Coordinates of C-alpha atoms and ligand atoms in Angstrom, one line a residue:
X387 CA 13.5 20.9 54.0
X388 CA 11.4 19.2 56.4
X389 CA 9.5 15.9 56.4
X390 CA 6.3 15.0 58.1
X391 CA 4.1 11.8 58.0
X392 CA 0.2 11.9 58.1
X393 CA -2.3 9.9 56.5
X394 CA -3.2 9.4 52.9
X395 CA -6.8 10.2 52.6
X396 CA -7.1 10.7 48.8
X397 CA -4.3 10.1 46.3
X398 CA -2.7 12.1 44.0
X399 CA 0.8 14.6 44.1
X400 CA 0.3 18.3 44.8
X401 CA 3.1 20.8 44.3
X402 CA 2.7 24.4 45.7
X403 CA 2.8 27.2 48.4
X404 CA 0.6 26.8 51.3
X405 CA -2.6 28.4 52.1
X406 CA -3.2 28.7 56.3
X407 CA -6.6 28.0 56.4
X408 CA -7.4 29.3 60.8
X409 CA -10.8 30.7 61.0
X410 CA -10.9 32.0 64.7
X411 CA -13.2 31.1 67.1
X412 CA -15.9 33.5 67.6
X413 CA -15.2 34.7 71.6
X414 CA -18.6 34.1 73.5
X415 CA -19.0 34.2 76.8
X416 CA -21.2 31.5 77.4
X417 CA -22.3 33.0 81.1
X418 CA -23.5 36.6 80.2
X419 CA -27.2 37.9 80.7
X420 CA -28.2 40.7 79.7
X421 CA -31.8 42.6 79.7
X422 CA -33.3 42.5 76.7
X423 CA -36.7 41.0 76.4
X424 CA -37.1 37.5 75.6
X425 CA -39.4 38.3 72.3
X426 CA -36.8 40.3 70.8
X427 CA -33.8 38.0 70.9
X428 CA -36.4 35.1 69.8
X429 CA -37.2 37.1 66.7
X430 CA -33.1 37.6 66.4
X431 CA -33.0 33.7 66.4
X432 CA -35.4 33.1 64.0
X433 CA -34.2 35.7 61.7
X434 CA -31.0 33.7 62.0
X435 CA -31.8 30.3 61.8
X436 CA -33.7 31.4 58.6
X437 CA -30.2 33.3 56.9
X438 CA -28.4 30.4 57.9
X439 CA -30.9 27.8 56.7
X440 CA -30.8 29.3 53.1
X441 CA -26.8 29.9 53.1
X442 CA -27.1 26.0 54.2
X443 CA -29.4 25.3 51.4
X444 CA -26.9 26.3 49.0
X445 CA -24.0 25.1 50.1
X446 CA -25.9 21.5 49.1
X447 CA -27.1 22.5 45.9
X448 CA -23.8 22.8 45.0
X449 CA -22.0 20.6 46.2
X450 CA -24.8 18.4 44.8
X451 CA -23.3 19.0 41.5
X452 CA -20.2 17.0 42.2
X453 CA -20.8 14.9 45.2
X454 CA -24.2 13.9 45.6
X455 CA -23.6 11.4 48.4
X456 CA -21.5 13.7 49.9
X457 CA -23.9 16.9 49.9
X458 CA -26.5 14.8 52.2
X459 CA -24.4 15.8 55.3
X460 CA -26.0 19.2 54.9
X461 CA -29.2 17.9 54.9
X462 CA -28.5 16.5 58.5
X463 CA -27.5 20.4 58.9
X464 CA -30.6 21.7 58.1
X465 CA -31.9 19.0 61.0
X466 CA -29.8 19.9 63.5
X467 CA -30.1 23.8 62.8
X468 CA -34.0 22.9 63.6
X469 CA -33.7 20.6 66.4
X470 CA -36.7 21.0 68.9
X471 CA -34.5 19.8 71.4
X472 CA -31.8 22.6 71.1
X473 CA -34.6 25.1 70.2
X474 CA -36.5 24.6 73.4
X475 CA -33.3 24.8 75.0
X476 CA -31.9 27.7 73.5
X477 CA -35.7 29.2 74.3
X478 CA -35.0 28.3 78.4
X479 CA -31.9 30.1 77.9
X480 CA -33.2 33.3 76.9
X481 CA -35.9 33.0 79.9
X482 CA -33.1 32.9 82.0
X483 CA -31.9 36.2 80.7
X484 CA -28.6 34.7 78.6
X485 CA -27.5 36.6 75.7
X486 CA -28.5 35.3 72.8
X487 CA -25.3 34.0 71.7
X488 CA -24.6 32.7 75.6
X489 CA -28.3 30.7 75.0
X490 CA -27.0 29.1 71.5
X491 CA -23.6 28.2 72.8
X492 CA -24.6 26.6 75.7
X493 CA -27.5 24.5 74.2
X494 CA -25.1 23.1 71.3
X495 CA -22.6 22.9 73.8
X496 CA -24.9 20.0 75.6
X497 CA -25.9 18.1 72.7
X498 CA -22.5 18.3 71.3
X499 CA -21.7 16.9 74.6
X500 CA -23.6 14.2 74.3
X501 CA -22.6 13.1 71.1
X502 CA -19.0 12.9 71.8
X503 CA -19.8 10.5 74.7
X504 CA -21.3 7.7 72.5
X505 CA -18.8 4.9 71.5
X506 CA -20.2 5.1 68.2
X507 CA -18.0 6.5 65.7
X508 CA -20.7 7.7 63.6
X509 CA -22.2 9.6 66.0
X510 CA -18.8 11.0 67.3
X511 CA -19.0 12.5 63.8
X512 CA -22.3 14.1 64.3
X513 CA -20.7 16.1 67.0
X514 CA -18.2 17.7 64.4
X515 CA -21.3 18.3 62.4
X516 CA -23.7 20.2 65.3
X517 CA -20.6 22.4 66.1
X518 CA -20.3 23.4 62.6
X519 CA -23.8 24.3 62.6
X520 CA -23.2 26.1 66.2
X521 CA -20.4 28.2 64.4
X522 CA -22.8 29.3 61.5
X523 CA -25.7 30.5 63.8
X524 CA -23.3 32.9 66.4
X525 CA -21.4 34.2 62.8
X526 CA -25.2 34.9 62.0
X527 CA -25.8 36.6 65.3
X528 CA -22.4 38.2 65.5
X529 CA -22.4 39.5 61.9
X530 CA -18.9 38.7 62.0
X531 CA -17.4 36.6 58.3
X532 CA -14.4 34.7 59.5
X533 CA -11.9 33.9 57.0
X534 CA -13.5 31.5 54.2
X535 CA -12.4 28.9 51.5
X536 CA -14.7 30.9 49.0
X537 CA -11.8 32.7 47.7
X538 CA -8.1 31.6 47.8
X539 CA -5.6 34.1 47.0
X540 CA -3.5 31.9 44.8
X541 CA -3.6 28.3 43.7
X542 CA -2.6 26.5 47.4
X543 CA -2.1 23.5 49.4
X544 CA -4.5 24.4 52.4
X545 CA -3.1 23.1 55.5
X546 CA -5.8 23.4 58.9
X547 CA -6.3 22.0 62.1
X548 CA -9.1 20.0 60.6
X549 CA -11.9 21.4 57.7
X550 CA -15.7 21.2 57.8
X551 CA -18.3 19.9 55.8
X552 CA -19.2 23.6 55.3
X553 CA -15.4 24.9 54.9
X554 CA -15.4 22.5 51.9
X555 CA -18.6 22.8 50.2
X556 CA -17.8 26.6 49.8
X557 CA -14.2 26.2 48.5
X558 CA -13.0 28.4 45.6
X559 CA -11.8 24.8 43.9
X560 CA -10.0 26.2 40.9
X561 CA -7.2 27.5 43.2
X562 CA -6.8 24.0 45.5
X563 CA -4.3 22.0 44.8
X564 CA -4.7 19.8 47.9
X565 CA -5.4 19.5 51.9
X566 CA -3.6 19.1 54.8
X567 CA -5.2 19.3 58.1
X568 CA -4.0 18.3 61.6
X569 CA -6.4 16.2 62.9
X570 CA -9.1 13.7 61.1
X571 CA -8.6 10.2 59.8
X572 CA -9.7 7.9 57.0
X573 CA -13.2 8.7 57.3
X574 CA -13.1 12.0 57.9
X575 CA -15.3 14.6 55.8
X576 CA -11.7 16.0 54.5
X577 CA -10.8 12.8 53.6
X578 CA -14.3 11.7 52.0
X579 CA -15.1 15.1 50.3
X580 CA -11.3 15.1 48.8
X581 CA -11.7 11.9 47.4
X582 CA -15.3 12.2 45.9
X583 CA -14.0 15.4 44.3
X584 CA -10.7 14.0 43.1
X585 CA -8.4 16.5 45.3
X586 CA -5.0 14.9 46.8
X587 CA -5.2 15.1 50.7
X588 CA -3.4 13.9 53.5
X589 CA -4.9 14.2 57.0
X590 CA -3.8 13.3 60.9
X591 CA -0.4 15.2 60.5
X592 CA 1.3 16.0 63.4
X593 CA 2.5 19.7 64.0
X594 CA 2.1 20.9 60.0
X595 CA -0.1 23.9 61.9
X596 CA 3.2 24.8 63.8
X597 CA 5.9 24.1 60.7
X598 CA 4.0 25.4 58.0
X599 CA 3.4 29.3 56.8
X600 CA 1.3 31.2 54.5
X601 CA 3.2 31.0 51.1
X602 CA 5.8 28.4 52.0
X603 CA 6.4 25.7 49.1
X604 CA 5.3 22.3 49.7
X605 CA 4.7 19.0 48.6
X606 CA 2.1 16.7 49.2
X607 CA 1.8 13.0 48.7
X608 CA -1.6 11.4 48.9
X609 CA -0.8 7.9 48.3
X610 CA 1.7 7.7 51.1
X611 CA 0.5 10.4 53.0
X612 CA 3.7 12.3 53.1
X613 CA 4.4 16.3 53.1
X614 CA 7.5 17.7 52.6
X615 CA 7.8 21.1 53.8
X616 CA 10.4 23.6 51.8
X617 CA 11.6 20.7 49.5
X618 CA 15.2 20.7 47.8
X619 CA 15.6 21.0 44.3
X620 CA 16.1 17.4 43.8
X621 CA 13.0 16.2 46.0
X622 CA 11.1 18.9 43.6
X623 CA 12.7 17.6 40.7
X624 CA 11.9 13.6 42.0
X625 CA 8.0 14.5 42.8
X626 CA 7.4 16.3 39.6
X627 CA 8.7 13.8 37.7
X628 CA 6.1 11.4 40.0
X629 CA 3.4 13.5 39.5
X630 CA 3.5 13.5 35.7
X631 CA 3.6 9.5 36.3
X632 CA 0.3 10.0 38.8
X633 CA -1.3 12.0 35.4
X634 CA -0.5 10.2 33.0
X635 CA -1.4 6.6 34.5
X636 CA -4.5 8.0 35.9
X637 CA -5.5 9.0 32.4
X638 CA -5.1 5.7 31.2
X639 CA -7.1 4.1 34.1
X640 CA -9.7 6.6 33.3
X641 CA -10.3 5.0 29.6
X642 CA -10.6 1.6 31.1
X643 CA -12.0 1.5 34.0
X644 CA -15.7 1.9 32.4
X645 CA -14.8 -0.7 30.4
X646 CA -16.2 -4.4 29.9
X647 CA -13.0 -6.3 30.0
X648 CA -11.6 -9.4 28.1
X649 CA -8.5 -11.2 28.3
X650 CA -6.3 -11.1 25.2
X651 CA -7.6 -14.3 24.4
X652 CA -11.3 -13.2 24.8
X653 CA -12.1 -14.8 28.1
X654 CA -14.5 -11.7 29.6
X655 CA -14.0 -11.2 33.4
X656 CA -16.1 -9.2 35.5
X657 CA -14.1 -7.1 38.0
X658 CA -16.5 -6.1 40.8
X659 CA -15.9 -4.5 44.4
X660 CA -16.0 -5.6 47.9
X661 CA -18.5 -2.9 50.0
X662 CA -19.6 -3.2 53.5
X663 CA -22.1 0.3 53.6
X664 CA -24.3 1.5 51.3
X665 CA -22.0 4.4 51.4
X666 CA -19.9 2.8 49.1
X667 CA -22.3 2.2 46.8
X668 CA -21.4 5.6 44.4
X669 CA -17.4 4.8 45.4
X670 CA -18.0 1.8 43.8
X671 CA -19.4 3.0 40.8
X672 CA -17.3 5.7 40.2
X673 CA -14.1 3.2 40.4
X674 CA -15.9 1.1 37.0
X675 CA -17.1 -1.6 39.1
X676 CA -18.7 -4.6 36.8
X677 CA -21.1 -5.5 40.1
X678 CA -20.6 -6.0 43.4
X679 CA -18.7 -9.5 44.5
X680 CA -19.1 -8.8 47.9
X681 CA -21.6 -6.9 50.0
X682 CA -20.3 -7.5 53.7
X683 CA -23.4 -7.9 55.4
X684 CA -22.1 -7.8 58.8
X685 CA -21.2 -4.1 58.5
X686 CA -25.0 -3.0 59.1
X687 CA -24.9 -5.2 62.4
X688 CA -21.6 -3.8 64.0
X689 CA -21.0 -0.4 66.0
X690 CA -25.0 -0.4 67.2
X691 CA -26.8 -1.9 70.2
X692 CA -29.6 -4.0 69.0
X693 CA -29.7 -5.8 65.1
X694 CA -30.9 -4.2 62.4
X695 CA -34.9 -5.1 61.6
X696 CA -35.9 -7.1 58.8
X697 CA -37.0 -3.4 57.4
X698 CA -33.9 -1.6 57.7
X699 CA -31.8 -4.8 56.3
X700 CA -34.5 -5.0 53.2
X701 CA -34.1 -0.7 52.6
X702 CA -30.1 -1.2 52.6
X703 CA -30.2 -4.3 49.9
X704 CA -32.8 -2.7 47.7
X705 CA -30.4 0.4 47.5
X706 CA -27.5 -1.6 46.6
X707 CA -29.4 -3.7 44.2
X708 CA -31.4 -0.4 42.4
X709 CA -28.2 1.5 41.9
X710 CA -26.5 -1.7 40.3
X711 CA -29.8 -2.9 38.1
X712 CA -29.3 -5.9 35.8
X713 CA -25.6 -5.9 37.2
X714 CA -24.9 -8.8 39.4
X715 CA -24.5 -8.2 43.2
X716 CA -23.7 -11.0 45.6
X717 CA -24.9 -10.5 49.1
X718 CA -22.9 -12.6 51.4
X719 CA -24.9 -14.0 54.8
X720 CA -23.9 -12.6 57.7
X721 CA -19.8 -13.3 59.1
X722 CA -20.3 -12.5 62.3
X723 CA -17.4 -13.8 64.5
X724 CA -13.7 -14.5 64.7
X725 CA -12.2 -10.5 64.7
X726 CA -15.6 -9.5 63.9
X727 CA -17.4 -9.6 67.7
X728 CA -21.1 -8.2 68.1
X729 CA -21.3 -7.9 72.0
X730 CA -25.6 -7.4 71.9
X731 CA -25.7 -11.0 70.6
X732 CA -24.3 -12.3 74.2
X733 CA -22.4 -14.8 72.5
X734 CA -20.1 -17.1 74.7
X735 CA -16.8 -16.2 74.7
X736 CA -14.6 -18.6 72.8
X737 CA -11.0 -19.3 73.4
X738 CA -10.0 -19.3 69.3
X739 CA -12.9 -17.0 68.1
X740 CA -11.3 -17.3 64.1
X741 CA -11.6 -21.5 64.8
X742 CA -15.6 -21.1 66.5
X743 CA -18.9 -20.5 66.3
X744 CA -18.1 -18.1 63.0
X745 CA -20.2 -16.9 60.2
X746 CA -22.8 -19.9 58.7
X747 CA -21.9 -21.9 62.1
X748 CA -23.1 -19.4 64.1
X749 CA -26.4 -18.3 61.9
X750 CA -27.1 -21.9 61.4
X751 CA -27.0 -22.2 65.3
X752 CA -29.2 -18.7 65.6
X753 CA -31.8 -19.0 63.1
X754 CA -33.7 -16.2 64.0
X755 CA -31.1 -13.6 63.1
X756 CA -30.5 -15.6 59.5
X757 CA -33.8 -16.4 58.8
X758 CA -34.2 -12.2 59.4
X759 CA -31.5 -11.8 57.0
X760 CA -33.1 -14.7 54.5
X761 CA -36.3 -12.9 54.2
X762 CA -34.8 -9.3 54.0
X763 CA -32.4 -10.5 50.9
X764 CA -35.5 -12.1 49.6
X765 CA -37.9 -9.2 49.6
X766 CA -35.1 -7.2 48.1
X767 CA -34.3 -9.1 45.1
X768 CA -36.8 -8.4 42.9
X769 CA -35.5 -5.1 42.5
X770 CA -32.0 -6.4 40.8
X771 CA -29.5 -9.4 40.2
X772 CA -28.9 -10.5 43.3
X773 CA -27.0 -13.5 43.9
X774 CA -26.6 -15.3 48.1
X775 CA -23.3 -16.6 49.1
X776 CA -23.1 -18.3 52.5
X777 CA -20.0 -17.7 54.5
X778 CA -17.2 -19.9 56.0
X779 CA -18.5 -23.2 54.2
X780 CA -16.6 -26.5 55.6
X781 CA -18.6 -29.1 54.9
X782 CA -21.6 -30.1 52.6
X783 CA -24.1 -30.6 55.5
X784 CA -23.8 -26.6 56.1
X785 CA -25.0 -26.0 52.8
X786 CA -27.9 -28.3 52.6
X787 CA -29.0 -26.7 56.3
X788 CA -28.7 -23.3 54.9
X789 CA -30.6 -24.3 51.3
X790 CA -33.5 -26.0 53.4
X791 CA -33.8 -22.7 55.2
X792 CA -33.9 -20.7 52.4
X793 CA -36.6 -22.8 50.8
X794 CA -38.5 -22.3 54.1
X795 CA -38.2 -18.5 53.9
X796 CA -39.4 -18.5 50.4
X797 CA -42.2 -21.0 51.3
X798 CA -43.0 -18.5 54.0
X799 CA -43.2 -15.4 51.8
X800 CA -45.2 -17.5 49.1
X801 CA -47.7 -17.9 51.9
X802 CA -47.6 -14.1 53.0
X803 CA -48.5 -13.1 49.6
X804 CA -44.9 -11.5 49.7
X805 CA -43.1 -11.0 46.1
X806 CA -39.4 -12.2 45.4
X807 CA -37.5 -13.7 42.7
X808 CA -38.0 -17.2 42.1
X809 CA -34.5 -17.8 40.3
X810 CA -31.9 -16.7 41.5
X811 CA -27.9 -18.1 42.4
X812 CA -27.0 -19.3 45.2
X813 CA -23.1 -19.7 46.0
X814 CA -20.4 -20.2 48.8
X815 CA -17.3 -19.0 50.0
X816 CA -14.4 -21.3 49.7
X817 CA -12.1 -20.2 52.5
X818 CA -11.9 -23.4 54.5
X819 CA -9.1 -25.5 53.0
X820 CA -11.7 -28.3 53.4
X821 CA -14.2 -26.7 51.2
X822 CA -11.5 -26.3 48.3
X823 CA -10.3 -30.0 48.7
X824 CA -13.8 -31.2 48.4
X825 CA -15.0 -28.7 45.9
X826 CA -15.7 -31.4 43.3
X827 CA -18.7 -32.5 46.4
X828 CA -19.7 -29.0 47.1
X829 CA -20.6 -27.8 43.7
X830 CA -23.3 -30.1 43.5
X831 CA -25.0 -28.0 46.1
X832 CA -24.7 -24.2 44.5
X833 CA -24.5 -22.4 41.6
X834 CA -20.5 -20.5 42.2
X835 CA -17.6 -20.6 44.3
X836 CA -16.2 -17.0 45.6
X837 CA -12.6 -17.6 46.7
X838 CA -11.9 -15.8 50.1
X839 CA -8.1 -16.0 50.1
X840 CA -7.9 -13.6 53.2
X841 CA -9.4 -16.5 55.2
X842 CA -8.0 -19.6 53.5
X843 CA -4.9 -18.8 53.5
X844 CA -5.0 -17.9 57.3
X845 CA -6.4 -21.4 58.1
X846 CA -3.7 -23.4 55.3
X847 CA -0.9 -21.8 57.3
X848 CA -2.5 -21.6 60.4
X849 CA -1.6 -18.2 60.8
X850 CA -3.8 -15.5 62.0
X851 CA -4.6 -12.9 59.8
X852 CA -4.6 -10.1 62.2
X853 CA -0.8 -10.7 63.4
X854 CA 2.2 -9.8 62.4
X855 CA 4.6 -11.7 64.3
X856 CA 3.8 -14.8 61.7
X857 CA 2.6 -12.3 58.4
X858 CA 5.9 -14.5 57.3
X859 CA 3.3 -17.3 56.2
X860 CA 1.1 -15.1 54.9
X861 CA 1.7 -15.9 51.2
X862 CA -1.0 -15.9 48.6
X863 CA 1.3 -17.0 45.9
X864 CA 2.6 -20.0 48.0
X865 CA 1.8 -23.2 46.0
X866 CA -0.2 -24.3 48.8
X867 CA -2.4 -22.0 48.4
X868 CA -2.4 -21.7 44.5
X869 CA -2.9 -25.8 44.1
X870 CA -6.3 -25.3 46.4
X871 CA -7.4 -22.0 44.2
X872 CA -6.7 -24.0 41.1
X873 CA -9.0 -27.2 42.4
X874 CA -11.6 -25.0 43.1
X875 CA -11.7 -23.3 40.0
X876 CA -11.0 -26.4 38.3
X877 CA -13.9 -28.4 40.0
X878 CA -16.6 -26.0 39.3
X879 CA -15.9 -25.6 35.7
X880 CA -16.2 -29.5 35.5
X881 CA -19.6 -28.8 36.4
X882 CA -19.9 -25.8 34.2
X883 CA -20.1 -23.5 36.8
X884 CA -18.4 -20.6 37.7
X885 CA -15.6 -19.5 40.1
X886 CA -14.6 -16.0 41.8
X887 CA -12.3 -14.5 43.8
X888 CA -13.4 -12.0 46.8
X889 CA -10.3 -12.0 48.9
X890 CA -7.6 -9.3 48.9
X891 CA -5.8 -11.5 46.4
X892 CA -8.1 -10.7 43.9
X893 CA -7.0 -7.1 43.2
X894 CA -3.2 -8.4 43.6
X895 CA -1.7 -7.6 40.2
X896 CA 1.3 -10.0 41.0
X897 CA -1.6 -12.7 41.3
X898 CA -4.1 -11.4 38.3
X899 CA -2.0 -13.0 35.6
X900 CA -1.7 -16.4 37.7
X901 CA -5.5 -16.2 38.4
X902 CA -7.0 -15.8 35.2
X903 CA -3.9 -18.5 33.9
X904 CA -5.8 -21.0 36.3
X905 CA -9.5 -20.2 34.3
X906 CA -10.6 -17.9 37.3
X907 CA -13.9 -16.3 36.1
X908 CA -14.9 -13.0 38.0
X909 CA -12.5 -11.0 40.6
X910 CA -14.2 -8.3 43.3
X911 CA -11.7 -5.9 45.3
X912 CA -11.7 -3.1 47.3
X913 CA -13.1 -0.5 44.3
X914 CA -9.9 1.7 44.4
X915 CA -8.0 -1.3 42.8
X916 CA -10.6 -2.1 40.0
X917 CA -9.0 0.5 37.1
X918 CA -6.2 -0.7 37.5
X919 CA -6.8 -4.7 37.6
X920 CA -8.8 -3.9 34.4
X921 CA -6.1 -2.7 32.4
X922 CA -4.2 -5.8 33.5
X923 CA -6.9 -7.9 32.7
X924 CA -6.8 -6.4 28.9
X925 CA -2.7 -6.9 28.6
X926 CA -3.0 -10.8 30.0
X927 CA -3.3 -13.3 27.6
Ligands
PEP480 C1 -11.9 -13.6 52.7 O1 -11.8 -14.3 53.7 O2 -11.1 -13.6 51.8 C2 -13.1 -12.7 52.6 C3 -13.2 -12.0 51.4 O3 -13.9 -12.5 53.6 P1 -13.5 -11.6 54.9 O4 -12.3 -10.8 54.6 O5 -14.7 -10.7 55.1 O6 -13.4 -12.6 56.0
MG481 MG1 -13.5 -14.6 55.0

């Protein structure tokens, strides 16, 4: 028996043999010539990139069927198996007398190049993606099949170094029981594709190409990301016993999570999720999400070199706001700052970034950039329930400068001849231990209170969120911490208004019970946690 540790990407217990999943590298040598004329290999190449196109075609259509989100990637394929760039290239190539598969490799080989250069992780991605595409065309060219995922010979955990978006869009699914690969992290295409299609998968594990062999039994864990290779008979006995908990509880999620939920006593809480991408929008969906509590606004201006435009802000709201329709979602004004750093913005570099010129301090102080936001937010909500909620609120004054903005932006668009909504909430975060001591002030000024215990309990203890040399004080359930949630909460209802909770604590289910005790009214959490805070929701009183 034998133990290793990787990642868990998508959750669930598999128990089985092993499938070796090694497709071999094609060998091309990316120097040879040879004499045939140029038309002639061109014609080759477009025969090719035709075959391949269609074989690319349908690997979307179906995995369209069960991933739509995830079957755009192929899309991109389609792009990139098209590129003028690498076309023109490839076309110099064959000028120069390279073979035709010397001409593709060496063009791909550039661009792919290129792309592993950037800093950005997305585009690091895109690398992965053009060499997939690179491997299709010289199969094409070669005539050669490699081995496939289109038929596995028995139901298996595939283990490989890492699997592409084409490897798993062409997978015989009936016979996987799960995936191991080598390399890849969290937001690998493995680890996205497993999830969207429900199939347990642990990724970044060290060596499992070197321990593990065709047929050998295994075990895989996906919530803690362990593998166990050749398990005993009472590690066998321990993990099936586990997995028929997995099933079973998973099947009981699965009648709630769709569910409007109430408490026993009938109060109704919505249970929304926290996103940062319009990626997450489906992952979100799928988990039973009420609405969305928290759309992280700051996630479309990080990892880039210049903001986003007013356009490209306005495209990403409507989506979120069109998928959820008369379902509330609150978009929360940019938090730029603290851990969060945007280097294009040149701001000046602050000895306590968490205690500086953070989220509304630092839009309030550029009002370009908000005003950007204002208007984009604006524009977009007349396609759903949108509700704003300004970051990082201390004091009352910040809320009245934001508001006045906001009615300038409005007054602006009214001018324009620009549509919006007219009515709509307006709320703040309370994660400033002076905004939940003078919540009974504050509320006159907005509609709602979100909660965002990640930050208010970092600045009650003064402890920093991000380290774990003093994670000691790090305690949502600390009465400190529950006597300011219950003033808030307390304080807005005085005013009959309402009070959520958008910090990890929300989807706590040691803290559910306590929070709805204290009258809390709406809880948003990473969407993985929603099933199961509804079912607590429905067994609290
Ligand atoms: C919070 O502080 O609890 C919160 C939800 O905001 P963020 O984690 O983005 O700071
Ligand atoms: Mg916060």
């Amino acid at each position: 028996m034998k133990q290793l540790k990787g990642i868990g990407a998508s959750t669930g217990i598999a128990i089985g043999k092993i499938f070796m999943y090694t497709p071999k590298q094609l060998p091309v040598n990316a120097e040879e010539k040879d004499s045939l004329p140029f038309s002639e290999k061109k014609e080759i190449l477009e025969r090719v990139i035709n075959a391949a196109e269609k074989e690319i075609d349908a690997l979307y259509k179906n995995t369209r069927k069960n991933a739509e989100k995830e079957a755009e990637i192929f899309q991109a394929h389609i792009l990139f198996l098209k590129d003028p760039t690498i076309i023109k290239k490839i076309d110099e190539l064959l000028k120069q007398n390279f073979t035709l598969p010397a001409a593709v490799k060496k063009a791909f080989e550039e661009s792919v190049a290129i792309m592993e250069k950037m800093e950005n992780p997305y585009f690091k991605a895109r690398a992965k993606d053009l060499r997939d595409v690179e491997e299709r065309l010289l199969r094409k060219i070669s005539g050669i099949e490699t081995q496939s995922l289109s038929s596995i010979p028995y139901p298996a955990i595939i283990v490989a170094k890492d699997l592409t978006p084409s490897d798993t869009a062409s997978l015989d699914r009936k016979n996987v029981l799960g995936f191991v690969t080598e390399t890849g992290g969290i937001t690998s295409h493995t680890a996205i594709l497993a999830e969207a299609l429900g199939i347990p998968a642990v990724v970044g594990v060290r060596n499992i190409l070197s321990e593990a062999k065709n047929g050998m039994l295994a075990i895989l864990d996906g919530s803690t990301g362990d593998i166990i290779l050749e398990p005993d008979e009472t590690t066998l006995a321990r993990y099936r016993q586990k997995k028929e908990q997995y099933e079973r509880e998973k099947k009981e999620l699965e009648k709630v999570k769709f569910l409007s939920v109430s408490t026993k006593s009938g109060k109704t809480i919505e249970v929304s999720a926290n996103i940062g991408k319009t990626d997450d929008i489906n992952i979100a969906i799928n988990s039973g999400a009420d609405g969305i509590g928290l759309f992280r606004t700051e996630f479309l201006f990080l990892d880039r070199e210049i903001p986003p435009s007013e356009e490209e802000q306005f495209n990403a709201y409507k989506k979120v706001l069109e998928a959820f329709g008369s379902k509330p979602v609150i978009i929360r004004t940019l938090d730029i700052g603290g851990d969060k750093q945007i280097p294009y913005l040149g701001l000046e570099k602050e000895l306590n970034p968490f205690l500086g010129v953070r989220a509304i301090r630092l839009c309030l102080k550029n009002k370009g950039l908000f005003k950007t936001q204002l208007r984009a937010i604006l524009r977009a909500s007349i396609y759903g329930n949108v509700k704003i909620m300004y970051p990082m609120i201390a004091i009352k004054d910040e809320i009245i400068e934001a508001n006045n903005l906001l009615k300038t932006v409005k007054k602006e668009l009214t001018e324009e001849g620009v549509a919006y909504k007219k009515d709509f909430e307006v709320g703040i975060m309370v994660e400033i231990p002076s905004a939940a001591l003078n919540a009974d002030e504050l509320i006159k000024y907005v509609d709602f209170f979100s909660i965002g215990t990640n930050d208010l309990i970092q600045y009650t203890f003064a402890a920093d969120r991000t380290n774990r040399n003093v994670s000691y004080l790090y305690n949502p359930l600390h009465p400190s911490i529950l006597k300011l949630i219950e003033m808030t909460i307390k304080a807005s209802h005085k005013h009959n208004k309402w009070t959520g909770m958008c910090g990890e604590m929300a989807g706590d289910p040691k803290a559910i019970p306590i929070l709805l005790k204290m009258g809390i009214d709406e809880l948003s959490m990473s969407p993985s946690k929603i099933p199961n805070a509804k079912k607590l929701i429905m067994e609290t009183e």
